[in-house]
PDB file of C-alpha atoms in Angstrom:
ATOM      1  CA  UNK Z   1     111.771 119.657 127.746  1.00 97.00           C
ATOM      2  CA  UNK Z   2     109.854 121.912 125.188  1.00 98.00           C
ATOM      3  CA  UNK Z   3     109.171 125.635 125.213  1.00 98.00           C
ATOM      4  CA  UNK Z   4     107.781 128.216 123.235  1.00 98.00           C
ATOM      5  CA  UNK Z   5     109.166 131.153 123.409  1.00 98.00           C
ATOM      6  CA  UNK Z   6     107.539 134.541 121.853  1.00 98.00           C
ATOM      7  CA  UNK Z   7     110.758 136.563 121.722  1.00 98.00           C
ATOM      8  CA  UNK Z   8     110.768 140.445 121.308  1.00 98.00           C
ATOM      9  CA  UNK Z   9     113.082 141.327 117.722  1.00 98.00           C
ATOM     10  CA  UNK Z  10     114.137 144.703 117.873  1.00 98.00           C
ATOM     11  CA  UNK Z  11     117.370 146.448 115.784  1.00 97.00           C
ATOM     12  CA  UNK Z  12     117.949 148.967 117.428  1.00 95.00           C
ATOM     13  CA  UNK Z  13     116.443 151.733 119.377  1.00 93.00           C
ATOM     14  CA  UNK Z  14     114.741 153.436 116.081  1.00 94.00           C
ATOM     15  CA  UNK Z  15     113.195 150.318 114.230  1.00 95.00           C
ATOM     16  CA  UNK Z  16     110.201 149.130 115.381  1.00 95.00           C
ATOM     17  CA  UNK Z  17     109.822 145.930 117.026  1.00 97.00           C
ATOM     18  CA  UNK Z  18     107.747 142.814 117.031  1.00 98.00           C
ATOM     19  CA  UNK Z  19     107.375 139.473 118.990  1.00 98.00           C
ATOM     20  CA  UNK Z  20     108.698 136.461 116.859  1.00 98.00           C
ATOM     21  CA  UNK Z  21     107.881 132.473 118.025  1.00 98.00           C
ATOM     22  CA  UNK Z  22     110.857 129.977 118.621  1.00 98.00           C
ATOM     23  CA  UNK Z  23     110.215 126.663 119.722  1.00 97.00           C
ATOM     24  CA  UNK Z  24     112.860 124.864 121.449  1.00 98.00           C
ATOM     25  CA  UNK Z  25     112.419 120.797 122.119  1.00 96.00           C
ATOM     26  CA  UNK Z  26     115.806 120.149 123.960  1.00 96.00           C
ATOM     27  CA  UNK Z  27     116.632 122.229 127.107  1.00 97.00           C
ATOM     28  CA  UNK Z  28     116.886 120.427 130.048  1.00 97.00           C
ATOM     29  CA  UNK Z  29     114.772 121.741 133.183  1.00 97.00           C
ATOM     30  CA  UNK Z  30     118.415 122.333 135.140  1.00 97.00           C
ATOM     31  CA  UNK Z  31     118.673 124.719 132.802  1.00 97.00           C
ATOM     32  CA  UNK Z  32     118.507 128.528 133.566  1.00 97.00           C
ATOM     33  CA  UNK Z  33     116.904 131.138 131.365  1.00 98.00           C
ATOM     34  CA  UNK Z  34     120.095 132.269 129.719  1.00 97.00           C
ATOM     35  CA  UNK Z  35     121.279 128.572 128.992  1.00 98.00           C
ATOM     36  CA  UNK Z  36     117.606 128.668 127.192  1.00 98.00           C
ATOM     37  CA  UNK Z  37     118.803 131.634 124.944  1.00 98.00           C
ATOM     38  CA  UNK Z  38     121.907 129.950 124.017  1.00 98.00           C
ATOM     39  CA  UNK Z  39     120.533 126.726 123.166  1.00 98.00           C
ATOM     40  CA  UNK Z  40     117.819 128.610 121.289  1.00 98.00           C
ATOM     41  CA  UNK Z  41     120.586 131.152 119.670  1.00 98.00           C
ATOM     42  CA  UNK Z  42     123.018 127.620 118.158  1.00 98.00           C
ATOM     43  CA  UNK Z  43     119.826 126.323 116.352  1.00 98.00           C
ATOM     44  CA  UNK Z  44     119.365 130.063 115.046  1.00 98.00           C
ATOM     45  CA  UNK Z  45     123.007 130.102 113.823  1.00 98.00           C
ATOM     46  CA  UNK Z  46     122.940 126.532 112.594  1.00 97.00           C
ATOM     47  CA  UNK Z  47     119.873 127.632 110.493  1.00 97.00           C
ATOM     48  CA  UNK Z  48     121.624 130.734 108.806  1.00 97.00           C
ATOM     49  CA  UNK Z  49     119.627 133.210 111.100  1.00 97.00           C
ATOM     50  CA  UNK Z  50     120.716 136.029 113.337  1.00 97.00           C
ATOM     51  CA  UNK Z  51     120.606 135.376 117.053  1.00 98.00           C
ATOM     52  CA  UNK Z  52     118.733 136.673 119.560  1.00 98.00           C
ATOM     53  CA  UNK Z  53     121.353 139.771 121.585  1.00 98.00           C
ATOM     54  CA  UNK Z  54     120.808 139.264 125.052  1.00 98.00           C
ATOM     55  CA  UNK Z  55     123.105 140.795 127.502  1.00 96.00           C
ATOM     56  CA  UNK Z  56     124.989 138.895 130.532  1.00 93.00           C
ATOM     57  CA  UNK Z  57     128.480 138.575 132.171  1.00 92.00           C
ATOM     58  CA  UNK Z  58     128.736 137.291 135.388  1.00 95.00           C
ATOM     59  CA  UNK Z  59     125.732 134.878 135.169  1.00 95.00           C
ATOM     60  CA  UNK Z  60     126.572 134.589 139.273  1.00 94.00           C
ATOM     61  CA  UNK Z  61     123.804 136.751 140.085  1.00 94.00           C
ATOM     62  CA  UNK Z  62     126.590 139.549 140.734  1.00 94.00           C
ATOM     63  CA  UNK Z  63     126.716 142.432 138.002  1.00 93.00           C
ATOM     64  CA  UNK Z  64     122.680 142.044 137.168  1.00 92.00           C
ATOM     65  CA  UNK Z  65     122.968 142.988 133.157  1.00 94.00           C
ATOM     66  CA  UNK Z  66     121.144 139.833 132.556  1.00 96.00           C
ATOM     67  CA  UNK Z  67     117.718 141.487 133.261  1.00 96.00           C
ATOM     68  CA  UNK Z  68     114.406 140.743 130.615  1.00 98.00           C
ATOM     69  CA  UNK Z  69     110.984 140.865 131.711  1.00 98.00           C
ATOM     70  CA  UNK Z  70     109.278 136.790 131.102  1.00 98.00           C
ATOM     71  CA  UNK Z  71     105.449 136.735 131.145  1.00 98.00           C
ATOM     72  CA  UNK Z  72     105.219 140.355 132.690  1.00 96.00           C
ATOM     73  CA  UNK Z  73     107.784 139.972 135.580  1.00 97.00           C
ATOM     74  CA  UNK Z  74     110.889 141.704 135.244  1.00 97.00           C
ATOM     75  CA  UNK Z  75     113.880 138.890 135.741  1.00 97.00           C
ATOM     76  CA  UNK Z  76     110.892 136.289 135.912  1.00 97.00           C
ATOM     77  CA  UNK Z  77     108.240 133.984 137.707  1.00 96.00           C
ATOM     78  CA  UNK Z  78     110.494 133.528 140.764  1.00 96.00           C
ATOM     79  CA  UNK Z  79     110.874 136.639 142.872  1.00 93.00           C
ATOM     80  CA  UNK Z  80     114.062 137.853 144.540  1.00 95.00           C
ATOM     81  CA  UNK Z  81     115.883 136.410 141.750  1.00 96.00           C
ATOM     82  CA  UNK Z  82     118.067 137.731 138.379  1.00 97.00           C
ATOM     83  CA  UNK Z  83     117.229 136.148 135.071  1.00 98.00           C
ATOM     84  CA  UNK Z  84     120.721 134.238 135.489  1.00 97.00           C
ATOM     85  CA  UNK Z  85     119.408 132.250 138.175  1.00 97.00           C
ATOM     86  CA  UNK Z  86     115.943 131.414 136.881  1.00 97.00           C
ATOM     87  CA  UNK Z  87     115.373 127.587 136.269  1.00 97.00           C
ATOM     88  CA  UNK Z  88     113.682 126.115 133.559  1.00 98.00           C
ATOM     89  CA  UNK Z  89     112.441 123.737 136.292  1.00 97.00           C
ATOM     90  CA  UNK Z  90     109.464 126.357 137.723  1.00 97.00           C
ATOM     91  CA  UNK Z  91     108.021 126.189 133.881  1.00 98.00           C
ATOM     92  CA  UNK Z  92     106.015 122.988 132.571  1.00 97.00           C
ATOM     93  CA  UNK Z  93     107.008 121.323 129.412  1.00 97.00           C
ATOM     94  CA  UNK Z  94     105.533 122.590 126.300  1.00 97.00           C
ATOM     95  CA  UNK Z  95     104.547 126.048 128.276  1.00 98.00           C
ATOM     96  CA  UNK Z  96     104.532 129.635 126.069  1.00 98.00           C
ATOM     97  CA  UNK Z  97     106.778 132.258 127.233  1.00 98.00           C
ATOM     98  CA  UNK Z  98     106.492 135.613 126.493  1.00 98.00           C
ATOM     99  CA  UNK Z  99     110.331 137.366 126.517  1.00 98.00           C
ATOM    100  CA  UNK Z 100     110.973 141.092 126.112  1.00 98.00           C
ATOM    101  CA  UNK Z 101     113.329 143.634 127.658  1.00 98.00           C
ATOM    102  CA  UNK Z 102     113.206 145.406 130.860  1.00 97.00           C
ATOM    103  CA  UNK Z 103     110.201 148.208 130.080  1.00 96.00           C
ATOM    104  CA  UNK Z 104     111.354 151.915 131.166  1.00 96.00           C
ATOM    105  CA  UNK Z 105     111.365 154.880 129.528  1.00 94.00           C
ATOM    106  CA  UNK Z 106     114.799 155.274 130.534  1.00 96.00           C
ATOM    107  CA  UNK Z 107     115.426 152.372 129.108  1.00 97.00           C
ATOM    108  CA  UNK Z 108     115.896 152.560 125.054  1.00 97.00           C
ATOM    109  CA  UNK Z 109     116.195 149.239 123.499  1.00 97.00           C
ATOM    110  CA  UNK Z 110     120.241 148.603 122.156  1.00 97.00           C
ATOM    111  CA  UNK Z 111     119.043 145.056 119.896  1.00 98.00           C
ATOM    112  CA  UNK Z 112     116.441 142.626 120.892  1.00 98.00           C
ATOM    113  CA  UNK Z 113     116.409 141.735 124.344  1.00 98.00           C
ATOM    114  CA  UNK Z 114     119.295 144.223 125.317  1.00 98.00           C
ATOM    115  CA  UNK Z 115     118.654 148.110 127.149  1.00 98.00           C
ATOM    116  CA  UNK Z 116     120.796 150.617 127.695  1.00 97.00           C
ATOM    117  CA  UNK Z 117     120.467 151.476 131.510  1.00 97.00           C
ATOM    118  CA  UNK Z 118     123.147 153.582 131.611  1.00 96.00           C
ATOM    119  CA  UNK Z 119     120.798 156.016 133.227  1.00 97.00           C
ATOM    120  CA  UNK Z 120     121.532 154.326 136.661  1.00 97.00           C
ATOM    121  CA  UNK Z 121     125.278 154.773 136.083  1.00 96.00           C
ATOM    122  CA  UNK Z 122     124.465 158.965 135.611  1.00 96.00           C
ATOM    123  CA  UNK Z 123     123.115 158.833 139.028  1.00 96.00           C
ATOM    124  CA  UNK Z 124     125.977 157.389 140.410  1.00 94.00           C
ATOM    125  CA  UNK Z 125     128.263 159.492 138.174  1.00 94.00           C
ATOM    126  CA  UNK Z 126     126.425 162.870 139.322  1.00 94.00           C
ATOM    127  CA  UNK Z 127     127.274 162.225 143.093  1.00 88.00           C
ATOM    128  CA  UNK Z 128     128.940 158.705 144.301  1.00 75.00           C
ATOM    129  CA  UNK Z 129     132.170 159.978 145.126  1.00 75.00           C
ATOM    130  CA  UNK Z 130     133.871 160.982 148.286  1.00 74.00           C
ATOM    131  CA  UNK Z 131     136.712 163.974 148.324  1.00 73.00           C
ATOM    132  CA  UNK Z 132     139.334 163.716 150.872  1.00 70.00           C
ATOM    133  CA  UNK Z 133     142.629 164.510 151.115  1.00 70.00           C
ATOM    134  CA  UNK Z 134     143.797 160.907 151.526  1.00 70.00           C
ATOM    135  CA  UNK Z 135     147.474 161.198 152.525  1.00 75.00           C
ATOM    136  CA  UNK Z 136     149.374 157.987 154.120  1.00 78.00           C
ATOM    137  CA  UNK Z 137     147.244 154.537 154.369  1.00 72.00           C
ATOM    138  CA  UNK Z 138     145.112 154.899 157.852  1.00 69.00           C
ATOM    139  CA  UNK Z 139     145.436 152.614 160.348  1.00 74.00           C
ATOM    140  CA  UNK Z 140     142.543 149.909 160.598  1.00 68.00           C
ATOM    141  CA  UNK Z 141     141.102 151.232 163.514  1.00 72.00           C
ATOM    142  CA  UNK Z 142     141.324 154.749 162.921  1.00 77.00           C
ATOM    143  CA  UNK Z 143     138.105 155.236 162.483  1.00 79.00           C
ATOM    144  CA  UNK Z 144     135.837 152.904 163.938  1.00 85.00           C
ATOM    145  CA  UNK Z 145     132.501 152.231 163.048  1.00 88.00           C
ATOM    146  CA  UNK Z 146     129.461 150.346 165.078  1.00 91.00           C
ATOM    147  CA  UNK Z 147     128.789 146.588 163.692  1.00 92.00           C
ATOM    148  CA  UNK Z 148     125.460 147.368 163.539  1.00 94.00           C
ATOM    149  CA  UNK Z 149     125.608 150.668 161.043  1.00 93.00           C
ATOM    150  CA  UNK Z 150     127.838 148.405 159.186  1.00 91.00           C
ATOM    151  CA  UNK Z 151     126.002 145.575 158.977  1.00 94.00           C
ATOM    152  CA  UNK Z 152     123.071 148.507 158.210  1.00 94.00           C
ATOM    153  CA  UNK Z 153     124.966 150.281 155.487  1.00 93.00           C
ATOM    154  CA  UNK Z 154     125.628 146.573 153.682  1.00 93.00           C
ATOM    155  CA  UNK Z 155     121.727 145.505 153.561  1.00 94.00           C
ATOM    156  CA  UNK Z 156     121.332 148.644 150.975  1.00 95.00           C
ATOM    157  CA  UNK Z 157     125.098 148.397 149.557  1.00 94.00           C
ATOM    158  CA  UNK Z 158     124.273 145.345 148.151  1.00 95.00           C
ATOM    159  CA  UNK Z 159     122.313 146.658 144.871  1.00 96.00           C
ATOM    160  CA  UNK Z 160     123.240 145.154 142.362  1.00 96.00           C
ATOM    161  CA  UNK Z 161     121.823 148.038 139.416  1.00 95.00           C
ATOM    162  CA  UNK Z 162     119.894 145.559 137.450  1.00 96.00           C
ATOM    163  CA  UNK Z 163     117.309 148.258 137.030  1.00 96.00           C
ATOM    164  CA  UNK Z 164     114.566 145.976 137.688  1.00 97.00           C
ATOM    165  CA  UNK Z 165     112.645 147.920 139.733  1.00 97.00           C
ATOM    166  CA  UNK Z 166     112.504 150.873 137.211  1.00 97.00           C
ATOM    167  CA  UNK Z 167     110.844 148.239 135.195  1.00 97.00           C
ATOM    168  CA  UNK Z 168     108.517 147.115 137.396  1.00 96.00           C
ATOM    169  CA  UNK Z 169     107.870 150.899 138.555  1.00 96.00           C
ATOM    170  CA  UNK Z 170     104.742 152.532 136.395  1.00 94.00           C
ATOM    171  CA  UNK Z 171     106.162 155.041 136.667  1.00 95.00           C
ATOM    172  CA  UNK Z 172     109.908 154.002 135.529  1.00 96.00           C
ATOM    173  CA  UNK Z 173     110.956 155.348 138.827  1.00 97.00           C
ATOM    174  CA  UNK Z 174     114.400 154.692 140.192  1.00 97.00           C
ATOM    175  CA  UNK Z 175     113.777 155.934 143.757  1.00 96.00           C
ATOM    176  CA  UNK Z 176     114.887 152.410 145.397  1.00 97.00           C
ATOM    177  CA  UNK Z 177     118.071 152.457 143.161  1.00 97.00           C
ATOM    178  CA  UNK Z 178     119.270 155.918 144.051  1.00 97.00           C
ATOM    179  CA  UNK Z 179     117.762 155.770 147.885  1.00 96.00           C
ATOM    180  CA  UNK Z 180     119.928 152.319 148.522  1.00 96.00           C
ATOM    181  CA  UNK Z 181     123.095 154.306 147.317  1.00 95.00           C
ATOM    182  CA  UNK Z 182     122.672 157.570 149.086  1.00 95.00           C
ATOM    183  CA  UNK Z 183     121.819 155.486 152.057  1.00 93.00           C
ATOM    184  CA  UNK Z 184     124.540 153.204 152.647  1.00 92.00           C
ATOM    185  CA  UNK Z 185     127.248 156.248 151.960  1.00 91.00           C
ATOM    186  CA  UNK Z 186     124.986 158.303 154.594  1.00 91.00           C
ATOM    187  CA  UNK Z 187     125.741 155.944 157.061  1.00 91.00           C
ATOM    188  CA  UNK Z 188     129.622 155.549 156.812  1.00 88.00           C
ATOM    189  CA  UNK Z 189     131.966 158.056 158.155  1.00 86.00           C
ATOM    190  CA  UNK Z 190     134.190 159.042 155.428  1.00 81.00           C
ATOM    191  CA  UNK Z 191     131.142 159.139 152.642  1.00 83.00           C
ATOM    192  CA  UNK Z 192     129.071 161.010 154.623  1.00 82.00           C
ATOM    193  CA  UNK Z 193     131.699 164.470 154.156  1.00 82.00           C
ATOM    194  CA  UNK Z 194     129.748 164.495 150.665  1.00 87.00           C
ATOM    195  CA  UNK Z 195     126.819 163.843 152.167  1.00 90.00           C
ATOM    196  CA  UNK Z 196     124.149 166.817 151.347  1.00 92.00           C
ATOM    197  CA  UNK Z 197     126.170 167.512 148.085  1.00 91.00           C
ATOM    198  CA  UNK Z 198     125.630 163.685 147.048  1.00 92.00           C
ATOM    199  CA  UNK Z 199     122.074 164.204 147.885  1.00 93.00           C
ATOM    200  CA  UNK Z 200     120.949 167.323 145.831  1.00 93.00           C
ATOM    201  CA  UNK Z 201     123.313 165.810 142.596  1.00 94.00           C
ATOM    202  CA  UNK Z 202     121.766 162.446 142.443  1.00 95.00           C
ATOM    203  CA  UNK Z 203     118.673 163.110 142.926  1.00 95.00           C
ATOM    204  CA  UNK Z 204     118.486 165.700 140.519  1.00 95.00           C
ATOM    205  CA  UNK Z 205     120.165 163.247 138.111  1.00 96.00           C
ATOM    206  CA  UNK Z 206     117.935 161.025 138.860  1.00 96.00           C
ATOM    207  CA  UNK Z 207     114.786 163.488 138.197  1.00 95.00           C
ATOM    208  CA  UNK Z 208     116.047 164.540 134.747  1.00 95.00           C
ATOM    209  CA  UNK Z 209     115.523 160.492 133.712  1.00 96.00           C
ATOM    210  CA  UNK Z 210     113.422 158.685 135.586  1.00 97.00           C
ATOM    211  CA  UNK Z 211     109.522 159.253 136.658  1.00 95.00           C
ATOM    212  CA  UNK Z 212     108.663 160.038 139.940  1.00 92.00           C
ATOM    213  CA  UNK Z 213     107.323 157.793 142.640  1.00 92.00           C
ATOM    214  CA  UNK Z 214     104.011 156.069 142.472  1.00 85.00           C
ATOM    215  CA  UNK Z 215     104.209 154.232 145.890  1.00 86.00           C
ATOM    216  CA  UNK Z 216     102.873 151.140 145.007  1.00 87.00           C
ATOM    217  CA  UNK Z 217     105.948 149.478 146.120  1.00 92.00           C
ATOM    218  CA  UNK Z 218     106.780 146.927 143.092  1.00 94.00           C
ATOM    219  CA  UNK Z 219     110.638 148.062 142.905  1.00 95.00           C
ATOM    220  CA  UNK Z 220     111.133 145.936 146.167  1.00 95.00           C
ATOM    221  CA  UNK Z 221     108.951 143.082 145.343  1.00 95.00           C
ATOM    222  CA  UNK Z 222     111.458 142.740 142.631  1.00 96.00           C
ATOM    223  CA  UNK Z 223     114.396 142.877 143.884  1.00 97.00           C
ATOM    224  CA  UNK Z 224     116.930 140.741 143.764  1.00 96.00           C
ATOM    225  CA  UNK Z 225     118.683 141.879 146.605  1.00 96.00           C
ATOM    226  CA  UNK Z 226     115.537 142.234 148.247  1.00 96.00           C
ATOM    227  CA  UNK Z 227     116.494 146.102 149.456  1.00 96.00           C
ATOM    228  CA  UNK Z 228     113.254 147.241 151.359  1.00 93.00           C
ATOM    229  CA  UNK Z 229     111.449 150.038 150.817  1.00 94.00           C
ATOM    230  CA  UNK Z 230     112.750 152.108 153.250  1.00 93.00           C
ATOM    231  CA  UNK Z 231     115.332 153.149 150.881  1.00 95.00           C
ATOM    232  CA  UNK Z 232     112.971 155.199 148.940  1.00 95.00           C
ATOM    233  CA  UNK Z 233     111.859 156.714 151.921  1.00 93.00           C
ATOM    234  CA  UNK Z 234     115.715 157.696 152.404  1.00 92.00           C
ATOM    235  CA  UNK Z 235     115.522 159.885 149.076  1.00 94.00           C
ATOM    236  CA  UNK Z 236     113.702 162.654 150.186  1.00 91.00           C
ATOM    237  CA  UNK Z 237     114.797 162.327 153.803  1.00 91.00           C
ATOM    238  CA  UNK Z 238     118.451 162.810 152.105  1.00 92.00           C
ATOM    239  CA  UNK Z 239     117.130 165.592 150.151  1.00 91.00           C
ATOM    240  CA  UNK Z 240     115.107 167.218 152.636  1.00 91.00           C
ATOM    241  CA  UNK Z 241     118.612 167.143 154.819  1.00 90.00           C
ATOM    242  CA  UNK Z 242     120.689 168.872 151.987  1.00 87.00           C
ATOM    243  CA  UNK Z 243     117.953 171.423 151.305  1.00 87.00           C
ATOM    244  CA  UNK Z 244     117.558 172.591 155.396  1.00 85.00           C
ATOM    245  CA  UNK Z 245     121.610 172.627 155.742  1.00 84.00           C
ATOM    246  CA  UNK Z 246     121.658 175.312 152.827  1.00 79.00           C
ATOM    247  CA  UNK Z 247     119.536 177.481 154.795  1.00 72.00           C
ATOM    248  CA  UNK Z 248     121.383 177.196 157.671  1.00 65.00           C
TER     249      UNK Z 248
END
């Protein structure tokens, strides 16, 4: 199988940048997007030339660092998916790709097809923590919980933070990111002590970074977890709460 691939080069955050065009004639349609890049990267080295940086780690669809936007679509053609699990099969032999990173203000580019999205992890920084005095190991049931606000809690824990949908925001928001994790602490018993605090630190957090909501809804169509949109909604019915239980 051949591909073209128009690759964005970048050195760092303060060089300017520019497509460049690879063509690789041996990848094998099985193949997923970062096997591409490391096929593509031993001809580079073979040939004396320095590799394309792309980041990944888990390549399990887990951690979500493997994020670049192909032909426009943050992670790629097939939706609900991370780059790691994109096959070479849903492209036709001899098709052009265009590859660049994830696009966000809050994103500056680290080397070619790498971001820094540490951004997301100031969010959680600023207010993802629970203080309690924790004492002696509770017993199991000590505190029980409903299966269905667990089962609840767990549709929006599951975020990944690839920071696609602050890519595929206009606006670079990261609304469903930081509603997904203020969520599914709200609805557990021992997060929720930190409950209004969380709320006014993260979202202020993640105002001083990211762009506000434009309500077109592309975050969830992007998501690899598929967390619905409802968790944006949760941001400023979190904040809302934290702001009315000051005044009280």
């Amino acid at each position: 199988m051949k591909l073209t691939l128009d690759i964005w080069r970048q050195k760092d955050s303060a060089s300017e940048g520019h497509f460049e065009t690879y063509e690789v004639d041996d990848l094998d349609p099985g193949m997923s997007v970062l096997e591409m890049f490391d096929r593509l990267n031993e001809h580079l080295i073979l040939e004396g030339k320095e590799p394309v940086t792309f980041e990944s780690d888990c390549r399990e669809s887990i951690c979500g660092c493997c994020g670049v936007t192909i032909d426009g679509h943050p992670h790629g053609p097939t939706p609900h998916m991370t780059t790691c699990m994109q096959r070479l099969r849903q492209f036709t032999d001899g098709q052009r790709l265009r590859i660049e990173p994830l696009r966000a203000g809050a994103y500056p580019v680290v080397q070619d097809l790498m971001v820094d999205r540490s951004g997301l992890d100031r969010i959680i920084a600023a207010g993802g923590n629970v203080d309690v005095d924790a004492g002696s190991a509770p017993d199991a049931e000590a505190l029980p919980v409903e299966h269905a606000t667990v089962e609840k809690a767990l549709d929006f824990a599951v975020c990944i933070g690839c920071g696609a949908c602050v890519a595929a925001c206009p606006n670079g928001a990261a609304m469903l990111f930081t509603g997904a994790k203020l969520l599914h602490l709200s609805l557990l018993p021992m997060p929720k002590i930190e409950r209004n605090r969380r709320a006014e630190r993260m979202v202020a957090a993640m105002e001083g970074e990211f762009g506000a909501c434009s309500l077109y809804g592309e975050c969830s169509a992007v998501c690899p977890e598929e967390i619905p949109l409802t968790a944006v909604a949760a941001v400023q019915h979190e904040r809302l709460g934290a702001l009315l239980a000051r005044k009280l």
